[in-house]
Structure formats: structure tokens, C-alpha cells
Short mmCIF file of C-alpha atoms and ligand atoms in Angstrom, two decimals:
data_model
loop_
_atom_site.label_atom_id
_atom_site.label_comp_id
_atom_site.label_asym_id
_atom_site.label_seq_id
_atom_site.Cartn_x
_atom_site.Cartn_y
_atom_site.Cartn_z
CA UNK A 298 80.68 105.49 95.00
CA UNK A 299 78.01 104.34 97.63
CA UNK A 300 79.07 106.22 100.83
CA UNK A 301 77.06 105.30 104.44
CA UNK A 302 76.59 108.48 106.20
CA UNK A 303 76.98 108.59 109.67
CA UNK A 304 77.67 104.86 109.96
CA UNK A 305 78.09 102.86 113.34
CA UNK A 306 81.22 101.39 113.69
CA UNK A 307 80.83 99.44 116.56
CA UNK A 308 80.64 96.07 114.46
CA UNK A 309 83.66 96.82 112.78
CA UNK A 310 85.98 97.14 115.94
CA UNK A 311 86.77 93.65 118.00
CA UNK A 312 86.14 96.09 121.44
CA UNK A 313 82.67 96.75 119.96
CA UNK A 314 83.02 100.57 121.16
CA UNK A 315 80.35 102.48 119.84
CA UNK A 316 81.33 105.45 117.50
CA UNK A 317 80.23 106.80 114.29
CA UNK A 318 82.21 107.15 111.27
CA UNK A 319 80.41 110.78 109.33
CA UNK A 320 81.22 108.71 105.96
CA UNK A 321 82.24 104.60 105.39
CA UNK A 322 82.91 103.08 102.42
CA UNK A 323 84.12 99.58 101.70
CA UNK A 324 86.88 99.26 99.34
CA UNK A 325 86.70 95.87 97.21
CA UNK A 326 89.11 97.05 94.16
CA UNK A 327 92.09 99.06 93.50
CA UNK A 328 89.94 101.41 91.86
CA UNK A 329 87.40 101.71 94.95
CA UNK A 330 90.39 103.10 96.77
CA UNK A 331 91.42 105.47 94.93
CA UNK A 332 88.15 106.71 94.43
CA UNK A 333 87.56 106.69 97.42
CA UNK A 334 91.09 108.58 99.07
CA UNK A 335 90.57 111.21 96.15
CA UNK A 336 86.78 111.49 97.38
CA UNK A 337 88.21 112.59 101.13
CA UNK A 338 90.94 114.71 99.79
CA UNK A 339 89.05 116.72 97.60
CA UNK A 340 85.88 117.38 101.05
CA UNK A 341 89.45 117.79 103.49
CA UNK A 342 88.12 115.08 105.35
CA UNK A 343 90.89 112.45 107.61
CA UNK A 344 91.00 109.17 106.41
CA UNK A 345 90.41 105.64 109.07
CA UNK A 346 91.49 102.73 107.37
CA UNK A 347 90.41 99.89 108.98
CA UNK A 348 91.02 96.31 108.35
CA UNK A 349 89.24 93.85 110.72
CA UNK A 350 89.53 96.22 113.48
CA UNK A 351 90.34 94.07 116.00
CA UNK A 352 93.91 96.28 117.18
CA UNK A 353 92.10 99.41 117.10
CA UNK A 354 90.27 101.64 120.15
CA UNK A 355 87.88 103.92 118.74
CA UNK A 356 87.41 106.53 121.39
CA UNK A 357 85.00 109.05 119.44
CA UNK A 358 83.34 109.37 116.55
CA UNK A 359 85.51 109.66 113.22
CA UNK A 360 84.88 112.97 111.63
CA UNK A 361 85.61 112.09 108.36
CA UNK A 362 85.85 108.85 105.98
CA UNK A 363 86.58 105.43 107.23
CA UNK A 364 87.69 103.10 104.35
CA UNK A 365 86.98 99.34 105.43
CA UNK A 366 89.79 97.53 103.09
CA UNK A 367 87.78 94.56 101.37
CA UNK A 368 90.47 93.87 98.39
CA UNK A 369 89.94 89.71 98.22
CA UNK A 370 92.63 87.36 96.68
CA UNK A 371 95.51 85.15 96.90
CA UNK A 372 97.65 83.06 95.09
CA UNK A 373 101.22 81.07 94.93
CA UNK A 374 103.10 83.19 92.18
CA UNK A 375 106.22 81.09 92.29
CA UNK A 376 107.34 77.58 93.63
CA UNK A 377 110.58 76.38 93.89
CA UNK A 378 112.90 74.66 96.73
CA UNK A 379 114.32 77.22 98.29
CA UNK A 380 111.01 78.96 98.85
CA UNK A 381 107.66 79.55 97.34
CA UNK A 382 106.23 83.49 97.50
CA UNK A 383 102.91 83.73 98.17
CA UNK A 384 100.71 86.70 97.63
CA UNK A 385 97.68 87.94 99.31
CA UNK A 386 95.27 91.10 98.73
CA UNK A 387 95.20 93.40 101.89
CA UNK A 388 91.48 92.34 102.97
CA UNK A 389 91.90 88.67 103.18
CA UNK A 390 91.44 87.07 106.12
CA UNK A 391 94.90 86.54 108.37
CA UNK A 392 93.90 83.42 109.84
CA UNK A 393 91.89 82.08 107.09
CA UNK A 394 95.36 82.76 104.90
CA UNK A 395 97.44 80.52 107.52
CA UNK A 396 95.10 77.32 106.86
CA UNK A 397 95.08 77.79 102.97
CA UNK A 398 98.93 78.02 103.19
CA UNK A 399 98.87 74.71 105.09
CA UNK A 400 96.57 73.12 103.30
CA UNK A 401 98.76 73.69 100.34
CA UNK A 402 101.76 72.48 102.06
CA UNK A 403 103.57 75.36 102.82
CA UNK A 404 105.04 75.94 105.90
CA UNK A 405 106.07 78.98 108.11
CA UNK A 406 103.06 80.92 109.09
CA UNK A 407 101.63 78.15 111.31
CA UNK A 408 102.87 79.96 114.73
CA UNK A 409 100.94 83.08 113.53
CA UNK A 410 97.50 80.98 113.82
CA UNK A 411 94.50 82.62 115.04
CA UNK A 412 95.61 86.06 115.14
CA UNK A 413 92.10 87.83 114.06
CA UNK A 414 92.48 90.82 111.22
CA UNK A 415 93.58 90.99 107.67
CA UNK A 416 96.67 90.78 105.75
CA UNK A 417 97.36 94.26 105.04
CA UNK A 418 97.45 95.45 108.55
CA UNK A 419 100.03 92.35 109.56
CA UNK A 420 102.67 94.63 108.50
CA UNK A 421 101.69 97.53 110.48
CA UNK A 422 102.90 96.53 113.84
CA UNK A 423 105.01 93.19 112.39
CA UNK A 424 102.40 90.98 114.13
CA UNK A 425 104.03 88.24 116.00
CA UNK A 426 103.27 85.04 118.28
CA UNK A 427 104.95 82.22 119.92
CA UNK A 428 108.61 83.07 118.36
CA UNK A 429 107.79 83.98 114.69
CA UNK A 430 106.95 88.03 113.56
CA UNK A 431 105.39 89.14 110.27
CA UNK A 432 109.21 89.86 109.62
CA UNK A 433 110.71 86.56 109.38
CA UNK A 434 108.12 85.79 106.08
CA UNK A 435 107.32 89.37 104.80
CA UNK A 436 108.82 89.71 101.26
CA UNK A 437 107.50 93.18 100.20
CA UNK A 438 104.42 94.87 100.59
CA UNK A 439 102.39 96.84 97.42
CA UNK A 440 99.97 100.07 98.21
CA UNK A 441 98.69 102.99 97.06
CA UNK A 442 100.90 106.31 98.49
CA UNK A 443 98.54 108.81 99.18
CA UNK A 444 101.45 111.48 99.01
CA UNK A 445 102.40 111.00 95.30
CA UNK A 446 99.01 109.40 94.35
CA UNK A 447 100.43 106.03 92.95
CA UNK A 448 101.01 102.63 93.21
CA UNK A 449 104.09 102.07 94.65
CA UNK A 450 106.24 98.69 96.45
CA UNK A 451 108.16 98.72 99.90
CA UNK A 452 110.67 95.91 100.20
CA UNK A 453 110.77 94.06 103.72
CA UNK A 454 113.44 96.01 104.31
CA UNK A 455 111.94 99.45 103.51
CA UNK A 456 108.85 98.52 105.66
CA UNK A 457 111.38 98.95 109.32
CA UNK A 458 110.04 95.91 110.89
CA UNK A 459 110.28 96.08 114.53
CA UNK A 460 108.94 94.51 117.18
CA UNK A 461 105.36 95.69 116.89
CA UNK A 462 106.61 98.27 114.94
CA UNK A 463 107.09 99.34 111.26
CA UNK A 464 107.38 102.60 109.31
CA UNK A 465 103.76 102.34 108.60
CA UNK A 466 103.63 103.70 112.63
CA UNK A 467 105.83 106.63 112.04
CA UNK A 468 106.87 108.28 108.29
CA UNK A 469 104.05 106.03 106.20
CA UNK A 470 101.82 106.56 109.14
CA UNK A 471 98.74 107.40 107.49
CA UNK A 472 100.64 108.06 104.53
CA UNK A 473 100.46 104.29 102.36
CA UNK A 474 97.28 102.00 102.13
CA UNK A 475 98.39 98.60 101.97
CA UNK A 476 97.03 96.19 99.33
CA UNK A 477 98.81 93.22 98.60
CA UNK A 478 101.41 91.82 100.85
CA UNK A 479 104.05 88.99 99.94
CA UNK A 480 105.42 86.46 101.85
CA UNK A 481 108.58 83.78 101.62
CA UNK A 482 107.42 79.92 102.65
CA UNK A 483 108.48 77.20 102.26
CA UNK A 484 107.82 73.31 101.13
CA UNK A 485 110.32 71.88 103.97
CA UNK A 486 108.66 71.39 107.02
CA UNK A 487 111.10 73.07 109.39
CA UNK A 488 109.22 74.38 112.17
CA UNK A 489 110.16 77.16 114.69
CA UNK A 490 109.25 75.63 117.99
CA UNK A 491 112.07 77.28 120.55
CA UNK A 492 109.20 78.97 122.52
CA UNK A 493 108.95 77.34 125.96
CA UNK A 494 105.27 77.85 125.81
CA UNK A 495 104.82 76.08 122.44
CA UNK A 496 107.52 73.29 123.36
CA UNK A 497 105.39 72.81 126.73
CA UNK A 498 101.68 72.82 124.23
CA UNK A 499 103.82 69.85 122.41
CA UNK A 500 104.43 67.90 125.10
CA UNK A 501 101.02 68.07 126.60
CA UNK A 502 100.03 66.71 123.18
CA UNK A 503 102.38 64.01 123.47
CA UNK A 504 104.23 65.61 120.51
CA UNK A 505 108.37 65.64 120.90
CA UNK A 506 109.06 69.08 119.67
CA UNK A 507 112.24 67.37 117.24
CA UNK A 508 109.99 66.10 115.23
CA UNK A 509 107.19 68.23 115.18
CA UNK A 510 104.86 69.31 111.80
CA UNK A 511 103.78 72.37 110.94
CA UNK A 512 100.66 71.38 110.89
CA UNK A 513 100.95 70.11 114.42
CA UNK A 514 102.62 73.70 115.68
CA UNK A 515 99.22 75.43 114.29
CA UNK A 516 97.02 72.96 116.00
CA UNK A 517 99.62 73.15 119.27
CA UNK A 518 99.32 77.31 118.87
CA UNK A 519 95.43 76.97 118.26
CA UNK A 520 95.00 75.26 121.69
CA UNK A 521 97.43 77.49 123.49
CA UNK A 522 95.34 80.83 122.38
CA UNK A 523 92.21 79.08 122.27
CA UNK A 524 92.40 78.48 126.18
CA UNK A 525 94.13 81.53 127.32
CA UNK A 526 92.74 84.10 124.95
CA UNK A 527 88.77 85.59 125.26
CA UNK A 528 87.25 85.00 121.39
CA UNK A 529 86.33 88.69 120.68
CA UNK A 530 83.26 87.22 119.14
CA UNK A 531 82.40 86.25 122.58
CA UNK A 532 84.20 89.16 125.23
CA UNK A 533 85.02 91.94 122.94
CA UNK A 534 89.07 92.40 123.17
CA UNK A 535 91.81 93.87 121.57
CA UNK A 536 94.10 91.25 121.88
CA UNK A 537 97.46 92.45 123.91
CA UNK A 538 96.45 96.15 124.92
CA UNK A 539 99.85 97.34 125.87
CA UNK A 540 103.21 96.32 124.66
CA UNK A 541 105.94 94.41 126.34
CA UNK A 542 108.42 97.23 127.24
CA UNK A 543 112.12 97.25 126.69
CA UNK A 544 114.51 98.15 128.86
CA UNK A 545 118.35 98.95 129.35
CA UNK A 546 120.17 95.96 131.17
CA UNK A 547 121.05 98.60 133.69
CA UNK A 548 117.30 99.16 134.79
CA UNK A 549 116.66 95.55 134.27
CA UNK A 550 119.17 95.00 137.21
CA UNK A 551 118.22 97.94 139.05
CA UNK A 552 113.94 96.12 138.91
CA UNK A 553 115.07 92.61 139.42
CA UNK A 554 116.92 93.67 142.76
CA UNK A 555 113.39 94.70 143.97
CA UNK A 556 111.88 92.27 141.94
CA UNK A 557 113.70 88.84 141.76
CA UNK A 558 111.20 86.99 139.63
CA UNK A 559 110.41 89.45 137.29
CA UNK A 560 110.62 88.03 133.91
CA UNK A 561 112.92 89.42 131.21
CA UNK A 562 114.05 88.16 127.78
CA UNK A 563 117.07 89.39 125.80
CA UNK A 564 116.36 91.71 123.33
CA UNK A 565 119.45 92.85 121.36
CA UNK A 566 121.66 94.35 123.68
CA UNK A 567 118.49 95.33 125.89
CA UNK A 568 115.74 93.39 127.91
CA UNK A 569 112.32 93.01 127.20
CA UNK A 570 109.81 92.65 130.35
CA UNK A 571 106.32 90.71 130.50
CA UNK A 572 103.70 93.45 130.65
CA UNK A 573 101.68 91.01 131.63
CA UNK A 574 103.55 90.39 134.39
CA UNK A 575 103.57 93.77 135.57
CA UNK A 576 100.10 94.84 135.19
CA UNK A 577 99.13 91.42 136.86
CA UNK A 578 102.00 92.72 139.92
CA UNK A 579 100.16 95.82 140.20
CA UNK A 580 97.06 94.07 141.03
CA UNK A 581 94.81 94.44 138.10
CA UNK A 582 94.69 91.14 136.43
CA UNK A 583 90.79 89.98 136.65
CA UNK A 584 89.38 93.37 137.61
CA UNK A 585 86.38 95.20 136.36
CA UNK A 586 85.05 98.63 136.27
CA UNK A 587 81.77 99.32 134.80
CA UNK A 588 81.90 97.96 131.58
CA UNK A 589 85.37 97.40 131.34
CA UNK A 590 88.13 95.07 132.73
CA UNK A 591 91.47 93.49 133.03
CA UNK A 592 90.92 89.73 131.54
CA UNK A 593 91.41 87.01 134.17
CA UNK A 594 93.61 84.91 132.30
CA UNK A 595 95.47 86.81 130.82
CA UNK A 596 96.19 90.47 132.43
CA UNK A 597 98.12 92.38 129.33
CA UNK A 598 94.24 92.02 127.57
CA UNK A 599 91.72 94.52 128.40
CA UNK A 600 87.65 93.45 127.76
CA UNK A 601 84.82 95.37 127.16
CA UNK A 602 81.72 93.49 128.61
CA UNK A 603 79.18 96.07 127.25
CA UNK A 604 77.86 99.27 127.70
CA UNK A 605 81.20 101.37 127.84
CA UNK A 606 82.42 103.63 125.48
CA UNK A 607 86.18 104.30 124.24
CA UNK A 608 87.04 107.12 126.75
CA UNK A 609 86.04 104.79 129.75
CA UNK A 610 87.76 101.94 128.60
CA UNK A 611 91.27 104.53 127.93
CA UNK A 612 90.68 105.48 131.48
CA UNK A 613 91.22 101.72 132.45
CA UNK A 614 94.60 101.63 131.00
CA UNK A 615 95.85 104.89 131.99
CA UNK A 616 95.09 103.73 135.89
CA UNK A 617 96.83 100.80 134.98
CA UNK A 618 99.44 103.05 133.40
CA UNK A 619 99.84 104.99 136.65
CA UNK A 620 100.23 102.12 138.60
CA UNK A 621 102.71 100.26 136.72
CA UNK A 622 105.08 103.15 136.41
CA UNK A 623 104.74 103.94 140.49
CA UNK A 624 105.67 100.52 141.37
CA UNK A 625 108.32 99.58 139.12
CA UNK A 626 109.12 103.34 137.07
CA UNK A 627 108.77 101.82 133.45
CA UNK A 628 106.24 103.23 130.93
CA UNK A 629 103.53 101.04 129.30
CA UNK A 630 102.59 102.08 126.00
CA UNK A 631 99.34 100.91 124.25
CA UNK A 632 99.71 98.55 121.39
CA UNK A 633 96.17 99.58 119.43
CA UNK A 634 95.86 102.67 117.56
CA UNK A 635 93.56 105.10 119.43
CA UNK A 636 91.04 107.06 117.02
CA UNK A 637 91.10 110.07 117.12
CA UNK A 638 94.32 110.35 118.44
CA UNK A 639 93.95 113.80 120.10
CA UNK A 640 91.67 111.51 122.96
CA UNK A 641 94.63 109.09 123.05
CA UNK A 642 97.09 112.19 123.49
CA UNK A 643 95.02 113.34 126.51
CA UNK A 644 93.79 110.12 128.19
CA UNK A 645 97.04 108.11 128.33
CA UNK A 646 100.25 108.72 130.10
CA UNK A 647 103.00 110.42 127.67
CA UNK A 648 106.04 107.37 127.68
CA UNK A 649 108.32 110.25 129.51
CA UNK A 650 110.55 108.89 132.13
CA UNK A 651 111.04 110.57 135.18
CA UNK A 652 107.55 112.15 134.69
CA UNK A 653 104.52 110.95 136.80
CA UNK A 654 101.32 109.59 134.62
CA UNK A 655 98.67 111.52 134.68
CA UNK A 656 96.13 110.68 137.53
CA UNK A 657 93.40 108.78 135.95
CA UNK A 658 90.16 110.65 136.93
CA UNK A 659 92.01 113.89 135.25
CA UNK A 660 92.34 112.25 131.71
CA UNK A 661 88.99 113.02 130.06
CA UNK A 662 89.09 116.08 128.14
CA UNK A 663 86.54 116.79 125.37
P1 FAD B 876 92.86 97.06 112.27
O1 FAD B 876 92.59 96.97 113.73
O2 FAD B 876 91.71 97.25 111.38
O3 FAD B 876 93.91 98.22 112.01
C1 FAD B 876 95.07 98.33 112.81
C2 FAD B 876 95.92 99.47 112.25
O4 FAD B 876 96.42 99.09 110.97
C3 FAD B 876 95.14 100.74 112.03
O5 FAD B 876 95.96 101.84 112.33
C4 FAD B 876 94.81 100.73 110.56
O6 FAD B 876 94.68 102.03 109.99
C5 FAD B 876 96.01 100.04 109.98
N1 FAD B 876 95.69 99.30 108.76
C6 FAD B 876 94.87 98.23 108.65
N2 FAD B 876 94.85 97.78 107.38
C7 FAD B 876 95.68 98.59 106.69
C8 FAD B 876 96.07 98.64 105.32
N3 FAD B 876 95.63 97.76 104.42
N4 FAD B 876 96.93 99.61 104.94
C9 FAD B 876 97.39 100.53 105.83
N5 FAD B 876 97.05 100.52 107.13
C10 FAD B 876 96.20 99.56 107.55
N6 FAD B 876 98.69 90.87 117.27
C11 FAD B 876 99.90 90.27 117.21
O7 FAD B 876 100.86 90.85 116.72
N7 FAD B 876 100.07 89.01 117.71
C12 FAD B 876 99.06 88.30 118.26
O8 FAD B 876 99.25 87.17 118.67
C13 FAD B 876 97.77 88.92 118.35
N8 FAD B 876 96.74 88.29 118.94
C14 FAD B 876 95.54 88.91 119.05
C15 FAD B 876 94.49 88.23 119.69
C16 FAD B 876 93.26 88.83 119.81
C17 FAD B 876 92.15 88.07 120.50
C18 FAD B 876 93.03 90.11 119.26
C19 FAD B 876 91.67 90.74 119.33
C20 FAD B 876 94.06 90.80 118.64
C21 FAD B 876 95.34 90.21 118.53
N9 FAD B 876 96.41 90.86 117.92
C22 FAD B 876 97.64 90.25 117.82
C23 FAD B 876 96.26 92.22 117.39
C24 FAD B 876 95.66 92.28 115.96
O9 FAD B 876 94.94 91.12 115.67
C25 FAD B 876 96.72 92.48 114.90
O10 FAD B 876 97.43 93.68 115.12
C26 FAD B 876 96.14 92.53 113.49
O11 FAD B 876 97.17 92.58 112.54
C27 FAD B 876 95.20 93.73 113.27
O12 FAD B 876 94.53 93.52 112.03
P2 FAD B 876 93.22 94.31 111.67
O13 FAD B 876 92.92 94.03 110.23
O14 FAD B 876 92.15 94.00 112.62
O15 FAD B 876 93.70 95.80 111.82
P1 NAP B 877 103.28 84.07 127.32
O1 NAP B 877 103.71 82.84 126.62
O2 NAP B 877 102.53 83.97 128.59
O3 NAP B 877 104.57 84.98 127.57
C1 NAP B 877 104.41 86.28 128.15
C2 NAP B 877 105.30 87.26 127.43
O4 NAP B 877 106.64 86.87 127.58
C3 NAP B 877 105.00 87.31 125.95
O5 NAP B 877 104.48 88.56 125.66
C4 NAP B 877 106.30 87.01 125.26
O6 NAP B 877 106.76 88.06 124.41
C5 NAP B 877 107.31 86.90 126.36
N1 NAP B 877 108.06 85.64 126.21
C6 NAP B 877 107.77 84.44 126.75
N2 NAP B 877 108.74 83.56 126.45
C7 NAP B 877 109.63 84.21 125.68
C8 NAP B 877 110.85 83.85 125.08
N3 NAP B 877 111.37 82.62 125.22
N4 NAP B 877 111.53 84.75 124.37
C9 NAP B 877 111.05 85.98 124.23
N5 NAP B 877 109.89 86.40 124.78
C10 NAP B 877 109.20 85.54 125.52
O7 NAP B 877 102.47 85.00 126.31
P2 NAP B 877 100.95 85.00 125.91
O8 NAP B 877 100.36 86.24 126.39
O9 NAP B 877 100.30 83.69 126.20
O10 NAP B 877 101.07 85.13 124.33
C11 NAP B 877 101.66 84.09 123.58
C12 NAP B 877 102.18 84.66 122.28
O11 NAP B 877 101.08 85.20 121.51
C13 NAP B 877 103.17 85.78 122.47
O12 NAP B 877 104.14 85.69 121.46
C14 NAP B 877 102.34 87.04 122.27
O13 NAP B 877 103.07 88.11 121.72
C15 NAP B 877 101.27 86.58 121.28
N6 NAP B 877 100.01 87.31 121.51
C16 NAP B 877 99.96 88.61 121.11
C17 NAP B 877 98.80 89.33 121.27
C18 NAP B 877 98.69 90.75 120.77
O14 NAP B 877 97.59 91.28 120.73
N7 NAP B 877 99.77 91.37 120.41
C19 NAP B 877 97.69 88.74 121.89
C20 NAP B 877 97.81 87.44 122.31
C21 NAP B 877 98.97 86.71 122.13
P3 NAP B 877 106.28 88.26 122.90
O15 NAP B 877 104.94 88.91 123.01
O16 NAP B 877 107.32 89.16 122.36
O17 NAP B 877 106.24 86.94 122.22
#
């Protein structure tokens, strides 16, 4: 097992945040991984897995192993009418998945284009985009449980899907080490275009949404991100740094009587709000301090223009944090995962309502 010691991780995370990983290993086999898990276990060390890291914050060095998940592979394992299952190892490449689908004529990923990571961590938080999640195509998931020590596979249904949510965040947290991952298509080109954003990208392309390809969604959904979204390779990003909160009906009514325009969108018998639209309200879409900033185009993504570290750019979002919940009393919560989480625990607010966030120059604590 070739281990890096002390290895920089800041080319592994899409925020490029410097921090060191004391061990890193990269896991191209079944095998590898359990090496490698029973390697950590027997030196009591905490395990990072990381995929692309592109939905993670590291905020600190990682005292312990980080396992980059390299497993390659992916196939069509059976083909019929009513739908054709497709499997794909944990480490392939989300977006690179999407075109192979489509070049094969299969249909029903093509609204997830362009979403940067790997397959295995699309379950973790049910990625989703333009009016298709993870959980409309996930089939079942396989992975190694690292609390019986075997192989072991989670239906769709086992796996919780929520929006941006799954058990992986809460009883499998940390606990199961996705490696191949499943998914339901289909040969019938039947697209999902009810977004308005996605119906409007048609249009513009001169593209009646009725009779719309798959193939022309993913191009439609290419554009849309393509000029809205900062490339990571280009402004380092997370993506969507805080998630869209939901809300009781109740306190919907209670914000849009201060509020008229504020967006809202049904979400079961609740509402879900735009953070975007609130952190862009609270006047921080487009602005920058020190290395860090609120994107201009797009005010729910945070950007790292160089030079910062983890704990500033934390301190960013728990301003914005404070000021979202003093203008309009709802709780943002941050959609990466914060490593280690005991810096996330102490520089973000605590999603309590009623309480006040913490004031942001009093949220570094070593
Ligand atoms: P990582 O960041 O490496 O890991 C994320 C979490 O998953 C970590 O906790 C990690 O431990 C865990 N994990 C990773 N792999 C495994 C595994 N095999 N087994 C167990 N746990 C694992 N997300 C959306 O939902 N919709 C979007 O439209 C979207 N757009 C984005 C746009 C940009 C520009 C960026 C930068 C991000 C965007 N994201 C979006 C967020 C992100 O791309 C997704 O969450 C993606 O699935 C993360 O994949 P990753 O491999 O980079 O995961
Ligand atoms: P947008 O179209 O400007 O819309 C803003 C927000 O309103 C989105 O977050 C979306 O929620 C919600 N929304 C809009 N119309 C909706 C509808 N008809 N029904 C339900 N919800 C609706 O969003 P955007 O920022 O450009 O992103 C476009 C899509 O890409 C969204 O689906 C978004 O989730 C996804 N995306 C995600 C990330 C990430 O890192 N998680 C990053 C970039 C883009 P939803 O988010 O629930 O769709």
C-alpha cells in the first residue's frame, strides 16, 4: 500500500483550500479499499473519503487518512423496453457518465449535465438540477460497510433520498464507502423539461419544449450552467454553498407579507425558498473579502480567488448566515461537508430558530 505522507490536498478540492491530509491513498480496486480502511482502523486514524471534491470545504488539515475513490468502470447490464440499468464504479466521472449514456441512447440523466464529481458521491446529497434528482434514476447503490467489514447493497429506497439529503448524511454517515451505483434509463426519449428555466434555455434555442430530445435538454442545461456557473477550473467554487431552505406555509405567509416577491416553490405540504434570493436580498451577491467572495452571477455560490484558507472562507458564510436570519429569521445551512467538522461546529451558525447566529468575527476557534 503506497501511502503519501503529509499530502496537499488543495488540488483535490474544487475551492482549492490548502490543507494537508497526514496520510492519502488512492483507491483503484475493491481490494485497495479495504486495505486501505483496515490500514486506518488498525493506527485509530479518521477516515476522508473524497471523490472529486468539488462539494467539500476543507477547513484544516485532516489528521488522519484521506482515501481518494479511483474505482473506474461502467457498463449496461440489462436492456429491455421498459428500462435499461446501467452500472457505474464509484470513481467515474459524473459528467463524463451523462455523455456515454447519451451517446448510447439512453435517456434520463441529461438534466444532471455538468455537475463536476463522481458517481459514488451523487447519492450522498441526491444531487439534483433543473427538475431531475439522483432519486428519480438511482436503482441501488453497492459499498463496503465499514461497521460489519463487508460488502453489502442499499436499495434506492434504503439510501433515504431527500432533497440534498440521504442516509449517507446521517446513520451511514461515515459509516458505508460507496462503490458502484445503479441507475434505471431508458431507450424512449421522454424528457423532463417542466423547469421554467430549462423551458425558457429551449426557446432561446428555438427548440419547442413538446418536442424536445434528450440530447437537446443536455446541450439546453450545458448552456444554462455554462453561462451562469464559474468553471471551478477557472474560479475555484463549490457549486451551491448553502441549501435552499424549507419552510412551513405559515412562515412562508408570515415572509411574503414583508416580502411580496420572495420566491417560493411547493415542497410537499411545505415551501421551499431561493437561497439565492435571500443572500442576494441581504446584499451580498458580487462581494469580496480578501480572498473570498459571493459570485456575481449567481449569489447562493461562494469563490475562492486565491490566497484564503478554509476558516476565512467559513467566516464568509457565517456573515452571510447572520444576515440572512436578521432580515428574514430563516436559517441557511451549508450544502458542502466541512472537514474537520469540529471547525464547521464552531464557525457556522447552529440551524436553531429563535437563536441569533453567532457574530462573525467570534467564529474562529482553534
Ligand atoms: P466530494 O466533494 O469528493 O465528496 C462529497 C461528500 O461525499 C463527502 O462527504 C465525501 O466523503 C462523500 N463521498 C464522496 N464519494 C463517496 C463514496 N464513494 N462513498 C461514500 N461517500 C462519498 N450538486 C448538485 O446536487 N446539483 C448541481 O447542479 C451541482 N452543481 C455544481 C456546480 C459546481 C460548479 C460545483 C463545484 C458543484 C456542484 N454541485 C452540484 C455539488 C457537487 O458537484 C456534487 O455534490 C457532487 O456529487 C460531489 O461529488 P464529488 O465526487 O466531488 O464529492
Ligand atoms: P434558478 O433556476 O435560478 O432557480 C433558483 C432556485 O429556485 C433553484 O435553487 C431551484 O431549486 C428553485 N426553483 C426554480 N424554479 C423552480 C421550480 N419550478 N420548482 C422548484 N424549484 C425551483 O437556479 P440556478 O441556481 O440557476 O440552478 C439551476 C439548477 O441547477 C437548480 O436545479 C440547482 O439546484 C442546480 N444547481 C445546483 C448546484 C449545487 O451545487 N447544488 C449548483 C448549481 C446549480 P432547486 O435547487 O431545488 O432546483
Amino acid at each position: 500500500m503506497e501511502l503519501v505522507q503529509q499530502a496537499p490536498l488543495q488540488c483535490f478540492n474544487t475551492l482549492a483550500l490548502p490543507a494537508q491530509a497526514s496520510y492519502f491513498y488512492r483507491v483503484a480496486s475493491l481490494s485497495d479499499l479495504i486495505e486501505a480502511v483496515a490500514w486506518a482502523s488498525d493506527h485509530d486514524l479518521p477516515l476522508m473519503i473524497l471523490g472529486g471534491g468539488s462539494n467539500v470545504v476543507l477547513a484544516d488539515d485532516w489528521p488522519g487518512l484521506t482515501i481518494q475513490i479511483a474505482l473506474r468502470g461502467r457498463r449496461i447490464v440489462s436492456d429491455n423496453t421498459e428500462q435499461v440499468l446501467v452500472e457505474a464504479a464509484a470513481g467515474e466521472n459524473w459528467h463524463e457518465l451523462v455523455q456515454w449514456t447519451l451517446a448510447e441512447g439512453l435517456c434520463g440523466l441529461e438534466n444532471l449535465t455538468l455537475i463536476p464529481g463522481t458517481v459514488g458521491a451523487a447519492p450522498i446529497q441526491n444531487i439534483g438540477a433543473y427538475g431531475v434528482e439522483l432519486a428519480d434514476r438511482l436503482v441501488s447503490v453497492r459499498g463496503w460497510s465499514l461497521d460489519d467489514q463487508c460488502e453489502r447493497e442499499l436499495s434506492a429506497a434504503a439510501c433515504r433520498l431527500a432533497y440534498r439529503d440521504s442516509i449517507f448524511k446521517h446513520e451511514l454517515r461515515d459509516r458505508f464507502v460507496i462503490t458502484v451505483v445503479t441507475l434505471g434509463l431508458s431507450r424512449s426519449d421522454r424528457p423532463v423539461i417542466h423547469y421554467p428555466a430549462l423551458r425558457d434555455a429551449l426557446a432561446k434555442r428555438g427548440v419547442p419544449p413538446e418536442t424536445a430530445t434528450a440530447v437537446a435538454v443536455e446541450a439546453a442545461v450545458r448552456a444554462v450552467r455554462q453561462s451562469k456557473l464559474p468553471d471551478p477550473t477557472v474560479l475555484a467554487n463549490a457549486g451551491s454553498f448553502f441549501k435552499n431552505p424549507i419552510v412551513s406555509r405559515a412562515q412562508f405567509e408570515r415572509l411574503q407579507n414583508d416580502s411580496p416577491t420572495i420566491p417560493g416553490y411547493p415542497a410537499g405540504d411545505q415551501v421551499k425558498l431561493a437561497a439565492a434570493w435571500l443572500v442576494d436580498q441581504a446584499g451580498w451577491k458580487g462581494k469580496r473579502r480578501g480572498g473570498v467572495g459571493v459570485h456575481t452571477l449567481q449569489a447562493l455560490v461562494l469563490v475562492h480567488f486565491g490566497g484564503a484558507d478554509g476558516r476565512t472562507l467559513l467566516a464568509l458564510a457565517a456573515a452571510i448566515q447572520r444576515d440572512v436570519w436578521a432580515r428574514f429569521g430563516v436559517q441557511l445551512e451549508l450544502e458542502p461537508r466541512v472537514y474537520p467538522q469540529a471547525v464547521e461546529m464552531h464557525a457556522t451558525s447552529a440551524p436553531t430558530s429563535g437563536s441569533e447566529a453567532l457574530p462573525p468575527d467570534a467564529i474562529i476557534d482553534r
